[in-house]
Short mmCIF file of C-alpha atoms in Angstrom, two decimals:
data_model
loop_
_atom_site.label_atom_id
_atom_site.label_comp_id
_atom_site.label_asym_id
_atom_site.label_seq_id
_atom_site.Cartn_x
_atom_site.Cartn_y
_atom_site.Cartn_z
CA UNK A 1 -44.46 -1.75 -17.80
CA UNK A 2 -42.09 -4.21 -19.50
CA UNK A 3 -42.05 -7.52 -18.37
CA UNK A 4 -38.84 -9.67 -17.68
CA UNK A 5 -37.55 -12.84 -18.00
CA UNK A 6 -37.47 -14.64 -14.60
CA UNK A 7 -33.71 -14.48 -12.95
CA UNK A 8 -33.41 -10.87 -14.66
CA UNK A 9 -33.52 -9.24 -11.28
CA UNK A 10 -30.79 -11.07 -10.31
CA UNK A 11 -28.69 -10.75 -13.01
CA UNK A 12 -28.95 -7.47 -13.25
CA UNK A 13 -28.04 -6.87 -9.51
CA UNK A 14 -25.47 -9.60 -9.71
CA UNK A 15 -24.10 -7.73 -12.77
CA UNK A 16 -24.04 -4.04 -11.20
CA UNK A 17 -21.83 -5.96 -8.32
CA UNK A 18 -19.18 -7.25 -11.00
CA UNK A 19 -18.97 -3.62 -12.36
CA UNK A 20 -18.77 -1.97 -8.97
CA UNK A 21 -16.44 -4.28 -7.49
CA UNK A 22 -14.17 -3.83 -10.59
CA UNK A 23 -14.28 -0.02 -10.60
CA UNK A 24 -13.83 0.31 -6.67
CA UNK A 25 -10.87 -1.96 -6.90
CA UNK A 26 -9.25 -0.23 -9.35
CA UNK A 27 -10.15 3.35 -8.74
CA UNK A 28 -10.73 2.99 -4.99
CA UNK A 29 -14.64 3.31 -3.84
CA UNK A 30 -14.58 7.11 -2.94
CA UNK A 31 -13.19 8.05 -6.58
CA UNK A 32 -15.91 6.10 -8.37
CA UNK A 33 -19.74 7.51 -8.29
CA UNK A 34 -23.13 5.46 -8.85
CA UNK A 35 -24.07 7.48 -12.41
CA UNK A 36 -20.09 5.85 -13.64
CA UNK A 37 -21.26 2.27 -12.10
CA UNK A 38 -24.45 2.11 -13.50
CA UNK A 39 -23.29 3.67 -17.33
CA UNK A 40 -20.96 0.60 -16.61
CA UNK A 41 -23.29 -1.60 -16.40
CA UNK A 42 -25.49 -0.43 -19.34
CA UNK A 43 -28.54 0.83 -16.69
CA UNK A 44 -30.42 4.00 -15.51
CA UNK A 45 -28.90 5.69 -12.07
CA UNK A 46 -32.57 5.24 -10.71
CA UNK A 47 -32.39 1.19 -11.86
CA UNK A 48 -29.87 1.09 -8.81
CA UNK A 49 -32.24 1.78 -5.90
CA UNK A 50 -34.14 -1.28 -7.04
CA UNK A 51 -31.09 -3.24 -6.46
CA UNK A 52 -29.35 -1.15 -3.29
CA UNK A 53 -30.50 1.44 -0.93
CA UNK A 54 -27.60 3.89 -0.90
CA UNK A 55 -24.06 3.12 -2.43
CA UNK A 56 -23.07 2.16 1.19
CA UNK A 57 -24.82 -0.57 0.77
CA UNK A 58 -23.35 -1.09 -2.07
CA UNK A 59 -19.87 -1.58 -0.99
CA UNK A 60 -20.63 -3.76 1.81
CA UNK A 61 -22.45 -6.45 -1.18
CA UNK A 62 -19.10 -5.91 -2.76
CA UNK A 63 -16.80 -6.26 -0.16
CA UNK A 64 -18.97 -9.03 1.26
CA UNK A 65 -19.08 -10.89 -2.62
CA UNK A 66 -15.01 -10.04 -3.49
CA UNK A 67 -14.25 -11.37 -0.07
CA UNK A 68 -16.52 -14.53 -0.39
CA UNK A 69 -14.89 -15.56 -3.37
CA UNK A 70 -11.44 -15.33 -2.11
CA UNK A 71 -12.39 -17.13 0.68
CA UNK A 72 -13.49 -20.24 -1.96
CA UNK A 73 -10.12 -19.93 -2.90
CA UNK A 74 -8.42 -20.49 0.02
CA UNK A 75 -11.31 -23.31 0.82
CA UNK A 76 -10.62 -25.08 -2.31
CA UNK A 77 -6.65 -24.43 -1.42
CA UNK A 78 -6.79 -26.59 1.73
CA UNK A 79 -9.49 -28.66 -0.14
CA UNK A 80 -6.89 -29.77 -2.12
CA UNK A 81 -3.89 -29.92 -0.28
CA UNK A 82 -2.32 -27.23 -1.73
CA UNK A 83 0.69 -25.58 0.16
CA UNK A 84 0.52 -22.44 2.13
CA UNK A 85 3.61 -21.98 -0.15
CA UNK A 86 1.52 -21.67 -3.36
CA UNK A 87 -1.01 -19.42 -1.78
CA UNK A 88 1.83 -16.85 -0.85
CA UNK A 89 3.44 -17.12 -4.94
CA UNK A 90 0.23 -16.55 -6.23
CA UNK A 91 -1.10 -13.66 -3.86
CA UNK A 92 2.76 -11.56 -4.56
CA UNK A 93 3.05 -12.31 -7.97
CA UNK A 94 3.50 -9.68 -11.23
CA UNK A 95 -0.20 -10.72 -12.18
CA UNK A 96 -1.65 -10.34 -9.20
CA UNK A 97 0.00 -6.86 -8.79
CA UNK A 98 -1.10 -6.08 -11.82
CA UNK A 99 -4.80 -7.41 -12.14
CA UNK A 100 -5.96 -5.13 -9.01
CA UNK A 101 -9.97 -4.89 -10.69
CA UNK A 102 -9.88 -8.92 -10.34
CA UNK A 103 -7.55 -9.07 -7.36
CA UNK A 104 -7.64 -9.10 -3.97
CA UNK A 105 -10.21 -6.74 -2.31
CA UNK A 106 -8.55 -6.52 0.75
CA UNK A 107 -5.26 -5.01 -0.84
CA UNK A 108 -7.18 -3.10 -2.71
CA UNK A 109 -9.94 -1.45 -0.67
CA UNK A 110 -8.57 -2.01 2.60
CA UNK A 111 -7.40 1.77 3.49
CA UNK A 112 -10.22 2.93 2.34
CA UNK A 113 -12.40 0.61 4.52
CA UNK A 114 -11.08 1.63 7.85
CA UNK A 115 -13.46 5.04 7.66
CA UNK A 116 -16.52 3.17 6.21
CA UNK A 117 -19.42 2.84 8.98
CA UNK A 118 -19.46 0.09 11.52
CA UNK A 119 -21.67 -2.04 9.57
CA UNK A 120 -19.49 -2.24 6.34
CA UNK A 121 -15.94 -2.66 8.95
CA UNK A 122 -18.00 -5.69 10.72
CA UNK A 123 -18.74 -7.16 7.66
CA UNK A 124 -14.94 -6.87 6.54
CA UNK A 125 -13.71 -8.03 10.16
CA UNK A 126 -16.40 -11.55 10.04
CA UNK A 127 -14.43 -12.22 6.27
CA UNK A 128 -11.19 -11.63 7.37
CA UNK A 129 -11.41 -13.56 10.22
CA UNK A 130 -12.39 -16.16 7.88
CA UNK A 131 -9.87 -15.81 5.45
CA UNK A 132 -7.62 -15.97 8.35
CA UNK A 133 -8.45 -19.11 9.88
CA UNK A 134 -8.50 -20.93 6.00
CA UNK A 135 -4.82 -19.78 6.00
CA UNK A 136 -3.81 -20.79 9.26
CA UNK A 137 -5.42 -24.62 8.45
CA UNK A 138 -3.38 -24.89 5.60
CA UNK A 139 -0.26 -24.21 7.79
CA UNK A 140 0.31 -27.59 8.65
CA UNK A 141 2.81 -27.22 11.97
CA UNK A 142 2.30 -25.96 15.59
CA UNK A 143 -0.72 -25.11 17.64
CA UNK A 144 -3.53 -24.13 16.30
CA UNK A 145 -3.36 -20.66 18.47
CA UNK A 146 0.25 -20.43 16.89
CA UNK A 147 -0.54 -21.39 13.24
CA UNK A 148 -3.29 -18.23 13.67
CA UNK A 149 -0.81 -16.15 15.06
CA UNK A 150 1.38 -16.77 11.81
CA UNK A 151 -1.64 -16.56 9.25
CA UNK A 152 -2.48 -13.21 10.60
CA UNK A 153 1.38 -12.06 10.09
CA UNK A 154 1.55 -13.88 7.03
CA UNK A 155 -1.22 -12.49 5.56
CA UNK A 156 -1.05 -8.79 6.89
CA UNK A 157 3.08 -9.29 5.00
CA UNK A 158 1.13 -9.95 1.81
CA UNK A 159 -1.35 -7.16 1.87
CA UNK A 160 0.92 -4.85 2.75
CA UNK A 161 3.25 -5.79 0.15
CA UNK A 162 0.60 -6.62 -2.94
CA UNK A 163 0.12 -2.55 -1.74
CA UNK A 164 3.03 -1.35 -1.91
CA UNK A 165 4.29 -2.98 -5.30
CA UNK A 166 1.70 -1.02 -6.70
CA UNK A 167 2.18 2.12 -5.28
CA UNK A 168 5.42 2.16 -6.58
CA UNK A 169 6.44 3.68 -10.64
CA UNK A 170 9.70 1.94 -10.46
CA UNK A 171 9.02 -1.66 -12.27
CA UNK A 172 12.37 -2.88 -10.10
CA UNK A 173 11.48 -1.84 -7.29
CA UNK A 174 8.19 -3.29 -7.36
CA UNK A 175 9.52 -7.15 -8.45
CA UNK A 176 11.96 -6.61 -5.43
CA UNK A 177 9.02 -5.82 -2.65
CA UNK A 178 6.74 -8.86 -4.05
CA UNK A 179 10.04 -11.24 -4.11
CA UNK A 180 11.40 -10.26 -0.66
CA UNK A 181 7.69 -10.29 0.78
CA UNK A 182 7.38 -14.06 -0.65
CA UNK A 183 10.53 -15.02 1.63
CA UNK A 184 9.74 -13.38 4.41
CA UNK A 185 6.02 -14.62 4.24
CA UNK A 186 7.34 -18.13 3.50
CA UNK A 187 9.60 -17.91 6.75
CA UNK A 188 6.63 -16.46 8.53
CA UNK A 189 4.54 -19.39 7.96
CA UNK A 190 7.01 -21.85 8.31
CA UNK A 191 8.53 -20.83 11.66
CA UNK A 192 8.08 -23.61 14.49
#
């Protein structure tokens, strides 16, 4: 039996994530199959059980790792100071629309999700919340049971409309649902 360099377990899982979080994101996690992920990733179908018991398991890692890192964005948004404003631009912009492997899990994934076992929903609901309460911190006015209120509307606008603007063929179209979402996200999170 081949011996490996010390980390290689962990590279190797960390790298069967990166595929399988691109692929589900783009292709939507019922549409891609372990033997695709693991070609991906340059590894044997059986290699995966020594990284994941089923591919349920599987999604939750990525879900769980896609959602972590979004969450360092927002942390290192309100880190440094920078405006709910910015967040909302960047989240309904043409790149983000169109980077959906690297984008947003949640936009991505989230239909999907909602008939995923209990486990994998919990482990989306803990994130969210998260997510959630980074957003409403960087609104800076109101209560803080008010400022959640309009995080969770503010963000549930851009999800819905990151969605949308790529569901649609009609290029127009699409720069009219991410530029109407941005105002009516921006007035969301601004109301008093």
């Amino acid at each position: 039996m081949a011996r490996y360099d010390k980390g290689h377990r962990d590279t190797t899982r960390r790298h069967i994530l990166d595929v399988a979080s691109a692929q589900f994101r783009e292709s939507g996690i019922a549409a891609v199959g372990l033997a695709g992920i693991m070609a991906e990733a340059g590894l044997t179908n059986g290699a995966f059980y020594t990284h994941f018991a089923s591919k349920e398991d599987l999604v939750r890692e990525v879900l769980c790792d896609a959602l972590e890192r979004r969450e360092q964005r927002h942390k290192d948004n309100l880190e440094n100071g920078v405006p709910v404003e910015t967040t909302i631009r960047d989240y309904l912009s043409p790149r983000h629309r169109d980077a959906a492997a690297t984008g947003c899990p949640t936009a991505a994934l989230v239909s999907e999700i909602a008939r995923h076992p209990k486990t994998t929903r919990d482990a989306f609901t803990g994130k969210m919340s998260d997510i959630i309460a980074l957003m409403a911190a960087q609104m800076r006015d109101g209560a803080a049971a008010e400022r959640r209120r309009r995080a969770i509307s503010v963000y549930a606008t851009m999800v819905g409309a990151l969605q949308l603007s790529r569901a649609v063929n009609d290029r127009k179209l699409s720069e009219e649902i991410l530029e109407n979402a941005v105002e009516a996200a921006l007035t969301l999170a601004n109301r008093p």
